[in-house]
Coordinates of C-alpha atoms (C1' of nucleotides) in Angstrom, one line a residue:
Chain A
M24 CA 1.4 41.0 -14.1
P25 CA -1.5 38.7 -15.1
K26 CA -4.5 37.9 -13.0
K27 CA -3.7 36.7 -9.6
V28 CA -4.7 33.1 -9.1
D29 CA -5.3 31.4 -5.7
H30 CA -2.5 28.9 -5.8
E31 CA -3.7 27.1 -2.6
A32 CA -7.2 26.6 -4.1
R33 CA -5.8 25.2 -7.4
R34 CA -3.5 22.9 -5.5
Q35 CA -6.4 21.6 -3.5
E36 CA -8.4 21.0 -6.7
I37 CA -5.5 19.0 -8.1
S38 CA -5.1 17.1 -4.9
E39 CA -8.7 16.0 -5.0
A40 CA -8.3 14.8 -8.5
L41 CA -5.3 12.8 -7.3
W42 CA -7.3 11.2 -4.6
R43 CA -10.0 10.1 -7.0
I44 CA -7.4 8.3 -9.1
A45 CA -5.3 7.1 -6.2
S46 CA -8.3 5.5 -4.5
T47 CA -9.0 3.3 -7.5
R48 CA -5.5 2.7 -8.9
G49 CA -3.0 3.6 -6.2
L50 CA -0.4 6.3 -6.1
D51 CA 1.9 4.6 -8.6
G52 CA -1.0 4.3 -10.9
A53 CA -1.7 8.0 -10.8
S54 CA 0.5 9.6 -13.4
L55 CA 0.8 13.3 -13.7
R56 CA -1.0 13.1 -17.0
D57 CA -3.9 11.1 -15.5
V58 CA -4.2 13.5 -12.6
A59 CA -4.2 16.5 -14.9
A60 CA -6.9 14.9 -17.1
E61 CA -9.0 14.1 -14.0
A62 CA -8.7 17.6 -12.9
G63 CA -9.6 18.8 -16.3
I64 CA -6.4 20.7 -16.9
S65 CA -3.3 20.4 -19.0
L66 CA -0.2 18.7 -17.9
G67 CA 1.7 21.9 -18.2
R68 CA -0.7 23.6 -15.9
L69 CA -0.4 20.9 -13.3
Q70 CA 3.3 21.3 -13.4
H71 CA 2.9 25.0 -13.0
Y72 CA 1.4 24.3 -9.5
F73 CA 3.6 21.3 -8.6
R74 CA 7.1 21.3 -9.8
T75 CA 7.5 17.6 -9.1
K76 CA 5.3 14.6 -8.4
D77 CA 6.7 14.2 -4.9
E78 CA 5.7 17.8 -4.2
M79 CA 2.1 17.0 -5.3
L80 CA 2.0 13.9 -3.3
V81 CA 3.2 15.5 -0.1
F82 CA 0.8 18.4 -0.5
A83 CA -2.2 16.1 -1.2
L84 CA -1.3 14.1 1.9
Q85 CA -1.2 17.2 4.1
H86 CA -4.5 18.4 2.6
I87 CA -6.3 15.1 3.2
N88 CA -5.0 15.0 6.8
R89 CA -6.2 18.5 7.3
L90 CA -9.7 17.6 5.9
A91 CA -9.8 14.5 8.1
A92 CA -9.0 16.4 11.2
G93 CA -11.8 18.9 10.2
R94 CA -14.2 16.1 9.7
I95 CA -13.5 14.7 13.2
R96 CA -13.9 18.1 14.7
E97 CA -17.3 18.5 12.9
R98 CA -18.4 15.1 14.1
I99 CA -17.7 16.1 17.7
E100 CA -19.4 19.4 17.4
S101 CA -22.5 17.8 15.9
L102 CA -23.0 16.0 19.1
D103 CA -25.1 17.6 21.8
Q104 CA -23.2 20.1 23.9
E105 CA -21.5 18.4 26.8
P106 CA -21.4 15.0 25.2
T107 CA -20.0 12.2 27.3
P108 CA -16.4 11.1 26.6
R109 CA -17.8 7.9 25.4
A110 CA -20.0 9.6 22.8
V111 CA -17.0 11.6 21.7
L112 CA -14.9 8.5 21.3
R113 CA -17.5 6.7 19.4
A114 CA -18.0 9.6 17.1
C115 CA -14.3 9.8 16.3
L116 CA -13.8 6.1 16.0
S117 CA -16.8 5.5 13.8
G118 CA -15.5 8.3 11.6
M119 CA -12.4 6.2 11.0
L120 CA -14.5 3.5 9.4
P121 CA -15.6 3.4 5.8
L122 CA -19.3 3.9 6.5
D123 CA -19.9 6.1 3.5
D124 CA -18.3 6.7 0.1
K125 CA -16.4 9.8 1.3
S126 CA -14.7 8.1 4.1
R127 CA -14.2 5.0 2.1
I128 CA -12.3 6.9 -0.6
G129 CA -10.4 8.7 2.2
L130 CA -9.3 5.4 3.6
L131 CA -8.4 4.0 0.2
V132 CA -6.2 7.0 -0.4
G133 CA -4.8 6.6 3.1
A134 CA -3.9 3.0 2.3
A135 CA -2.1 4.0 -0.8
Y136 CA -0.2 6.6 1.1
Y137 CA 0.6 4.1 3.8
A138 CA 2.1 1.7 1.4
R139 CA 4.4 4.4 0.1
A140 CA 5.1 6.0 3.4
V141 CA 6.6 2.8 4.7
H142 CA 9.5 3.3 2.2
D143 CA 9.5 7.1 1.7
P144 CA 10.8 9.1 4.6
A145 CA 9.2 12.4 3.4
L146 CA 5.8 10.8 3.3
R147 CA 6.4 8.9 6.5
A148 CA 6.9 12.0 8.5
E149 CA 3.6 13.3 7.4
A150 CA 1.7 10.1 7.8
Q151 CA 3.0 9.6 11.4
H152 CA 2.2 13.1 12.3
G153 CA -1.4 12.8 13.4
I154 CA -1.3 9.6 15.4
P155 CA 0.3 10.7 18.6
Q156 CA -2.1 13.7 18.7
L157 CA -5.1 11.4 18.2
R158 CA -3.8 9.0 20.8
A159 CA -3.3 11.8 23.3
F160 CA -6.8 13.1 22.6
F161 CA -8.4 9.7 23.1
A162 CA -6.4 9.1 26.3
D163 CA -7.7 12.4 27.6
Q164 CA -11.3 11.3 26.8
L165 CA -10.6 8.1 28.7
R166 CA -9.3 10.0 31.6
R167 CA -12.4 12.2 31.6
A168 CA -14.6 9.1 31.5
A169 CA -12.7 7.6 34.5
E170 CA -13.2 10.8 36.4
R171 CA -16.9 10.5 35.8
G172 CA -16.8 7.0 37.1
E173 CA -17.8 5.5 33.7
L174 CA -14.5 3.7 33.2
S175 CA -12.1 1.9 35.4
P176 CA -9.2 4.3 36.1
E177 CA -6.5 1.9 35.3
R178 CA -7.8 1.7 31.8
A179 CA -7.5 5.4 31.2
T180 CA -4.1 5.1 29.6
E181 CA -2.2 6.0 26.4
D182 CA -1.8 2.3 25.7
E183 CA -5.6 1.8 25.9
A184 CA -6.1 4.7 23.5
M185 CA -3.6 3.2 21.1
L186 CA -5.3 -0.1 21.2
L187 CA -8.6 1.6 20.4
I188 CA -7.0 3.3 17.3
S189 CA -5.3 0.1 16.3
A190 CA -8.5 -2.0 16.5
V191 CA -10.5 0.4 14.5
D192 CA -7.7 0.8 12.0
G193 CA -7.6 -3.0 11.6
L194 CA -11.4 -3.2 11.3
A195 CA -11.3 -0.6 8.5
T196 CA -8.5 -2.4 6.8
Y197 CA -10.5 -5.6 6.5
V198 CA -13.6 -3.7 5.3
L199 CA -11.6 -2.4 2.4
L200 CA -10.3 -5.9 1.7
G201 CA -13.9 -7.1 1.6
V202 CA -13.5 -9.5 4.6
H203 CA -16.5 -8.0 6.3
E204 CA -19.1 -5.2 5.7
P205 CA -19.0 -1.7 7.2
Q206 CA -21.9 -2.4 9.5
D207 CA -20.0 -5.4 10.8
A208 CA -17.1 -3.2 11.6
L209 CA -19.4 -0.8 13.4
R210 CA -20.9 -3.6 15.4
M211 CA -17.5 -4.8 16.5
L212 CA -16.4 -1.2 17.4
D213 CA -19.5 -1.0 19.7
L214 CA -18.6 -4.3 21.2
K215 CA -15.1 -3.1 21.9
L216 CA -16.4 0.1 23.5
A217 CA -19.0 -1.9 25.5
H218 CA -16.2 -4.1 27.0
L219 CA -13.9 -1.1 27.6
F220 CA -16.6 0.7 29.5
G221 CA -17.7 -2.4 31.3
D222 CA -21.2 -2.8 30.0
A223 CA -22.4 -6.3 30.8
G224 CA -24.9 -6.9 28.0
E225 CA -27.3 -4.5 29.6
G226 CA -28.3 -2.9 26.2
V227 CA -25.8 -0.4 24.9
E228 CA -26.5 3.2 25.7
G229 CA -25.6 6.5 24.1
Q230 CA -25.7 5.5 20.5
E231 CA -28.2 4.9 17.7
R232 CA -29.0 1.5 16.6
V233 CA -27.5 0.3 13.3
K234 CA -30.2 0.4 10.7
G235 CA -31.2 -2.0 8.0
R236 CA -29.3 -3.2 4.9
E237 CA -28.5 -6.5 6.5
G238 CA -27.8 -9.0 3.7
A239 CA -27.0 -6.4 1.1
G240 CA -24.5 -8.0 -1.3
R241 CA -21.1 -6.4 -1.9
Chain B
M25 CA 14.8 -33.4 -23.8
P26 CA 16.9 -31.3 -21.6
K27 CA 17.4 -31.7 -17.9
K28 CA 14.3 -31.6 -15.9
V29 CA 14.1 -28.6 -13.6
D30 CA 12.0 -28.2 -10.5
H31 CA 9.7 -25.4 -11.6
E32 CA 8.1 -25.0 -8.2
A33 CA 11.5 -24.5 -6.5
R34 CA 12.6 -22.0 -9.1
R35 CA 9.4 -20.1 -8.7
Q36 CA 9.9 -20.0 -5.0
E37 CA 13.4 -18.6 -5.3
I38 CA 12.1 -15.9 -7.6
S39 CA 9.3 -15.1 -5.2
E40 CA 11.8 -14.6 -2.4
A41 CA 13.8 -12.2 -4.5
L42 CA 10.6 -10.3 -5.2
W43 CA 9.8 -10.0 -1.5
R44 CA 13.2 -8.6 -0.8
I45 CA 12.7 -5.9 -3.3
A46 CA 9.0 -5.3 -2.6
S47 CA 9.7 -4.9 1.1
T48 CA 12.0 -1.9 0.4
R49 CA 10.5 -0.4 -2.7
G50 CA 6.9 -1.7 -3.0
L51 CA 5.4 -3.9 -5.6
D52 CA 5.4 -1.2 -8.3
G53 CA 9.0 -0.5 -7.5
A54 CA 9.9 -4.1 -8.3
S55 CA 10.4 -4.4 -12.0
L56 CA 11.0 -7.8 -13.6
R57 CA 14.6 -6.7 -14.3
D58 CA 15.2 -5.9 -10.7
V59 CA 13.7 -9.1 -9.5
A60 CA 15.7 -11.1 -12.0
A61 CA 18.9 -9.3 -10.9
E62 CA 18.1 -9.9 -7.2
A63 CA 17.5 -13.6 -7.9
G64 CA 20.8 -13.7 -9.8
I65 CA 19.2 -14.8 -13.1
S66 CA 18.5 -13.3 -16.5
L67 CA 15.3 -11.5 -17.4
G68 CA 14.7 -14.2 -20.0
R69 CA 14.9 -16.9 -17.4
L70 CA 12.5 -15.2 -15.1
Q71 CA 10.1 -15.0 -18.0
H72 CA 10.5 -18.6 -18.6
Y73 CA 9.0 -19.3 -15.2
F74 CA 6.5 -16.5 -15.1
R75 CA 4.9 -15.5 -18.3
T76 CA 3.6 -12.2 -17.0
K77 CA 4.3 -10.0 -14.0
D78 CA 0.8 -10.6 -12.6
E79 CA 1.4 -14.4 -12.6
M80 CA 4.5 -13.8 -10.6
L81 CA 2.7 -11.5 -8.2
V82 CA -0.1 -14.0 -7.5
F83 CA 2.3 -16.9 -7.1
A84 CA 4.5 -15.0 -4.7
L85 CA 1.5 -14.0 -2.6
Q86 CA 0.3 -17.5 -2.4
H87 CA 3.7 -18.6 -1.4
I88 CA 4.1 -16.1 1.3
N89 CA 0.7 -17.0 2.7
R90 CA 1.7 -20.6 2.7
L91 CA 4.9 -19.8 4.6
A92 CA 3.1 -17.6 7.0
A93 CA 0.7 -20.4 7.8
G94 CA 3.6 -22.7 8.3
R95 CA 5.3 -20.3 10.7
I96 CA 2.2 -20.0 12.8
R97 CA 1.9 -23.8 12.9
E98 CA 5.5 -24.0 14.0
R99 CA 5.0 -21.5 16.7
I100 CA 2.1 -23.4 18.1
E101 CA 4.0 -26.7 18.0
S102 CA 7.0 -25.1 19.7
L103 CA 4.9 -24.6 22.8
D104 CA 4.7 -27.3 25.4
Q105 CA 2.3 -30.0 24.6
E106 CA -1.2 -29.2 25.8
P107 CA -0.7 -25.4 25.8
T108 CA -3.5 -23.3 27.1
P109 CA -5.7 -21.6 24.5
R110 CA -4.3 -18.3 25.8
A111 CA -0.8 -19.4 25.1
V112 CA -1.7 -20.5 21.6
L113 CA -3.4 -17.2 21.0
R114 CA -0.5 -15.2 22.2
A115 CA 1.9 -17.2 20.1
C116 CA -0.1 -16.6 17.0
L117 CA -0.8 -13.0 17.6
S118 CA 2.8 -12.1 18.5
G119 CA 3.8 -13.9 15.4
M120 CA 1.8 -11.2 13.5
L121 CA 3.9 -8.4 14.9
P122 CA 7.2 -7.3 13.4
L123 CA 9.4 -8.5 16.2
D124 CA 12.2 -9.7 14.1
D125 CA 13.6 -8.9 10.6
K126 CA 11.9 -11.9 9.0
S127 CA 8.4 -11.0 10.1
R128 CA 9.1 -7.4 9.5
I129 CA 9.9 -8.1 5.9
G130 CA 6.8 -10.3 5.7
L131 CA 4.6 -7.5 7.0
L132 CA 6.2 -5.0 4.6
V133 CA 5.5 -7.3 1.7
G134 CA 2.0 -7.8 3.1
A135 CA 1.4 -4.1 3.2
A136 CA 2.6 -3.7 -0.4
Y137 CA 0.2 -6.5 -1.5
Y138 CA -2.6 -5.0 0.5
A139 CA -2.3 -1.7 -1.3
R140 CA -2.6 -3.5 -4.6
A141 CA -5.2 -6.0 -3.5
V142 CA -7.6 -3.2 -2.7
H143 CA -7.8 -2.5 -6.4
D144 CA -6.9 -5.8 -8.0
P145 CA -9.6 -8.5 -7.8
A146 CA -7.2 -11.4 -8.5
L147 CA -4.9 -10.4 -5.6
R148 CA -7.8 -9.5 -3.4
A149 CA -9.2 -13.0 -3.5
E150 CA -5.8 -14.4 -2.4
A151 CA -5.3 -11.7 0.3
Q152 CA -8.8 -12.3 1.8
H153 CA -8.4 -16.0 1.8
G154 CA -6.7 -16.6 5.1
I155 CA -8.6 -14.2 7.4
P156 CA -11.8 -16.1 7.9
Q157 CA -9.8 -19.3 8.7
L158 CA -7.7 -17.4 11.2
R159 CA -10.7 -15.9 12.7
A160 CA -12.4 -19.3 13.1
F161 CA -9.3 -20.7 14.6
F162 CA -9.0 -17.9 17.1
A163 CA -12.7 -18.2 18.0
D164 CA -12.2 -21.8 18.6
Q165 CA -9.4 -21.1 21.0
L166 CA -11.6 -18.6 22.8
R167 CA -14.3 -21.2 23.1
R168 CA -11.8 -23.7 24.6
A169 CA -10.7 -21.0 27.0
A170 CA -14.2 -20.4 28.0
E171 CA -14.8 -24.1 28.6
R172 CA -11.8 -24.1 30.9
G173 CA -13.2 -21.2 32.8
E174 CA -10.5 -18.9 31.8
L175 CA -12.7 -16.6 29.8
S176 CA -16.1 -15.3 30.2
P177 CA -18.3 -17.4 27.8
E178 CA -20.0 -14.4 26.2
R179 CA -16.6 -13.2 24.9
A180 CA -15.9 -16.5 23.1
T181 CA -17.2 -15.2 19.8
E182 CA -16.1 -14.7 16.2
D183 CA -16.5 -10.9 16.7
E184 CA -14.1 -11.1 19.6
A185 CA -11.6 -13.1 17.5
M186 CA -11.9 -10.5 14.7
L187 CA -11.3 -7.7 17.1
L188 CA -8.2 -9.4 18.3
I189 CA -6.9 -9.8 14.7
S190 CA -7.8 -6.2 13.9
A191 CA -6.0 -4.8 17.0
V192 CA -2.8 -6.7 16.3
D193 CA -3.0 -5.8 12.7
G194 CA -3.3 -2.2 13.6
L195 CA -0.5 -2.4 16.1
A196 CA 1.8 -3.9 13.4
T197 CA 0.7 -1.2 11.0
Y198 CA 1.9 1.5 13.3
V199 CA 5.1 -0.2 14.1
L200 CA 6.0 -0.2 10.4
L201 CA 5.0 3.4 10.2
G202 CA 7.4 4.1 13.1
V203 CA 4.8 5.4 15.5
H204 CA 5.9 3.0 18.2
E205 CA 8.5 0.3 18.7
P206 CA 7.9 -3.5 18.3
Q207 CA 8.2 -4.0 22.1
D208 CA 5.5 -1.4 22.6
A209 CA 3.2 -3.3 20.3
L210 CA 3.9 -6.5 22.2
R211 CA 3.2 -4.8 25.5
M212 CA -0.1 -3.6 24.2
L213 CA -0.9 -7.0 22.9
D214 CA -0.4 -8.4 26.3
L215 CA -2.5 -5.7 27.8
K216 CA -5.3 -6.6 25.4
L217 CA -5.0 -10.2 26.3
A218 CA -5.0 -9.4 30.0
H219 CA -8.2 -7.5 29.7
L220 CA -9.8 -10.1 27.5
F221 CA -9.0 -12.9 30.0
G222 CA -10.0 -10.7 32.9
D223 CA -6.6 -10.4 34.7
A224 CA -6.8 -7.6 37.2
G225 CA -3.2 -6.5 37.3
E226 CA -2.2 -9.6 39.2
G227 CA 1.0 -10.0 37.3
V228 CA 0.5 -11.6 33.9
E229 CA 1.1 -15.3 33.6
G230 CA 2.1 -17.7 30.9
Q231 CA 4.5 -15.5 29.0
E232 CA 8.1 -14.4 29.2
R233 CA 9.0 -10.9 30.2
V234 CA 10.0 -8.5 27.4
K235 CA 13.7 -8.1 27.7
G236 CA 15.9 -5.0 27.5
R237 CA 16.5 -2.6 24.7
E238 CA 14.3 0.1 26.2
G239 CA 15.3 3.4 24.8
A240 CA 17.0 2.0 21.7
G241 CA 16.6 4.8 19.1
R242 CA 15.0 3.9 15.8
Chain C
dG23 C1' 23.4 -40.4 -34.1
dT24 C1' 19.6 -38.1 -34.9
dT25 C1' 15.7 -35.6 -33.3
dA26 C1' 12.7 -33.3 -30.3
dT27 C1' 12.3 -30.2 -26.7
dA28 C1' 13.0 -27.9 -22.3
dA29 C1' 15.9 -24.4 -20.6
dC30 C1' 17.7 -20.6 -21.2
dC31 C1' 20.0 -15.7 -23.2
dG32 C1' 19.9 -11.3 -25.5
dT33 C1' 17.7 -7.9 -27.7
dA34 C1' 14.3 -5.1 -29.4
dC35 C1' 9.7 -2.8 -29.4
dG36 C1' 6.2 0.3 -28.3
dA37 C1' 4.1 2.6 -24.6
dG38 C1' 4.2 5.5 -20.8
dC39 C1' 6.6 7.9 -17.4
dG40 C1' 8.5 12.4 -14.9
dA41 C1' 11.0 16.3 -15.9
dC42 C1' 12.2 20.0 -18.7
dT43 C1' 12.1 23.7 -22.3
dT44 C1' 10.1 26.8 -25.2
dG45 C1' 6.3 29.6 -26.8
dT46 C1' 2.3 32.5 -26.1
dA47 C1' -1.3 35.3 -24.2
dA48 C1' -2.7 38.6 -21.0
dA49 C1' -2.9 41.7 -17.3
dA50 C1' -0.7 44.5 -13.6
dG51 C1' 2.9 48.1 -12.8
dC52 C1' 5.2 52.2 -14.2
Chain D
dG6 C1' 2.3 52.1 -24.2
dC7 C1' 6.0 49.6 -23.1
dT8 C1' 7.8 46.3 -19.9
dT9 C1' 7.6 42.8 -16.7
dT10 C1' 5.7 39.0 -14.7
dT11 C1' 2.4 35.3 -14.2
dA12 C1' -0.4 31.6 -16.1
dC13 C1' -0.7 28.6 -18.9
dA14 C1' 0.0 25.1 -23.4
dA15 C1' 2.5 22.0 -26.1
dG16 C1' 6.2 19.5 -27.4
dT17 C1' 10.3 16.8 -26.3
dC18 C1' 13.9 14.4 -23.8
dG19 C1' 15.9 10.3 -21.8
dC20 C1' 14.6 6.6 -19.4
dT21 C1' 12.2 2.4 -17.8
dC22 C1' 8.6 -0.6 -18.1
dG23 C1' 6.3 -5.3 -19.4
dT24 C1' 6.2 -8.1 -23.2
dA25 C1' 7.5 -10.5 -27.3
dC26 C1' 10.6 -13.1 -30.0
dG27 C1' 14.6 -15.3 -32.3
dG28 C1' 18.5 -17.9 -31.3
dT29 C1' 21.5 -21.2 -28.8
dT30 C1' 22.7 -25.0 -25.8
dA31 C1' 22.2 -29.3 -23.7
dT32 C1' 20.1 -33.5 -22.8
dA33 C1' 16.6 -37.2 -22.7
dA34 C1' 14.3 -40.3 -25.9
dC35 C1' 14.5 -43.4 -29.6

DNA sequence: GTTATAACCGTACGAGCGACTTGTAAAAGC
DNA sequence: GCTTTTACAAGTCGCTCGTACGGTTATAAC
């Protein structure tokens, strides 16, 4: 037999090439030839690792979801030990906004997948997958906050968690559309959290101030 | 000269055929031949009214935006004269949820357009267009509510309006993905409004109860 | 009645697509 | 050292796409 190759690693490299193309041209605009070229390999080689385009698409979605979950975990762990539930929530939610190029690309890819997942059952199953988990995690954080007396108990619900996710998702959507800037979205996220946690304009705590770059043109 | 044909009407008919296809297969899945067949006309005829596919896409987006604006206006006018700002907001926001087949298709088409607008400047301009207007309108309703003492004045802001739009947009997104049901989204919208207007579980007013169809499988 | 022209229809073209097949090199197993 | 198996490369197939174009019909204008 020939040299053994790490299939998983190759597939991940190809997935990342796919994202780069999908984030600028969409999933339909990413032909196998384009992806192969972007990954610096031949079409034949790509087809050696993915027998069909759908197979590649599904794998790349699973991979990006895995990475996203990892990024969220990292963000939480980068907080001080014993962070407040509110700090955890803010870290996760702001991670869902396109505040840097990496998450911006991730969101663009996610948008491309969403548009296809709405019609494609195979992709839909994957795309749905993470949300209930995320909602449950957020709801748990809300409950912890309520126990600590930082949140009104009747707001520590799954519905409230889903509203949080939805709002941030919508904010991100409109950043990508160019309706407002990333820092505007972050400001509104903080506003939302402030209302949820019942701050009454007393100067928001537990988070760094948004810095600079005010009128920076798009 | 031959008979004069109402170009605008023909173009609208074609647009509607496009929506039907785009809502089930996406914009890339809607070929000119498919659209022509759906509209019951020949490819040649479609090309007589739209010289390129892009021209058709832009027109159809403008048309659906126009219709959506009209639907919102209708919804407001169908309320009693002198409706409360809160009732106006609820009417508009629930109109943004996929509660019936018509709005569901509209949202699917919107999603398909969004995915393309993110890359395509021409479509982006059209897709962005309505949001600031809607935000301003909502902010105005919030201000009116504050004047009437139904809302804390410091929450009558453009940011709050944008948060409202974002939340409902996100809720709709996840309905289309199949994460939750339309009536769940409506319930969370009402929850959001209740918090915004400072209800404290005292039984929500000014809106009909959501009826039946509880465990209806998807 | 002639003419000009809008309103079509049908077809064809060139490009690009995903999928498939065949060919080749090389290393692991015996 | 021969065989087997993996890892590719390259070419090709049938199809669909957006676009272009030539031809036909019908009617309004004169």
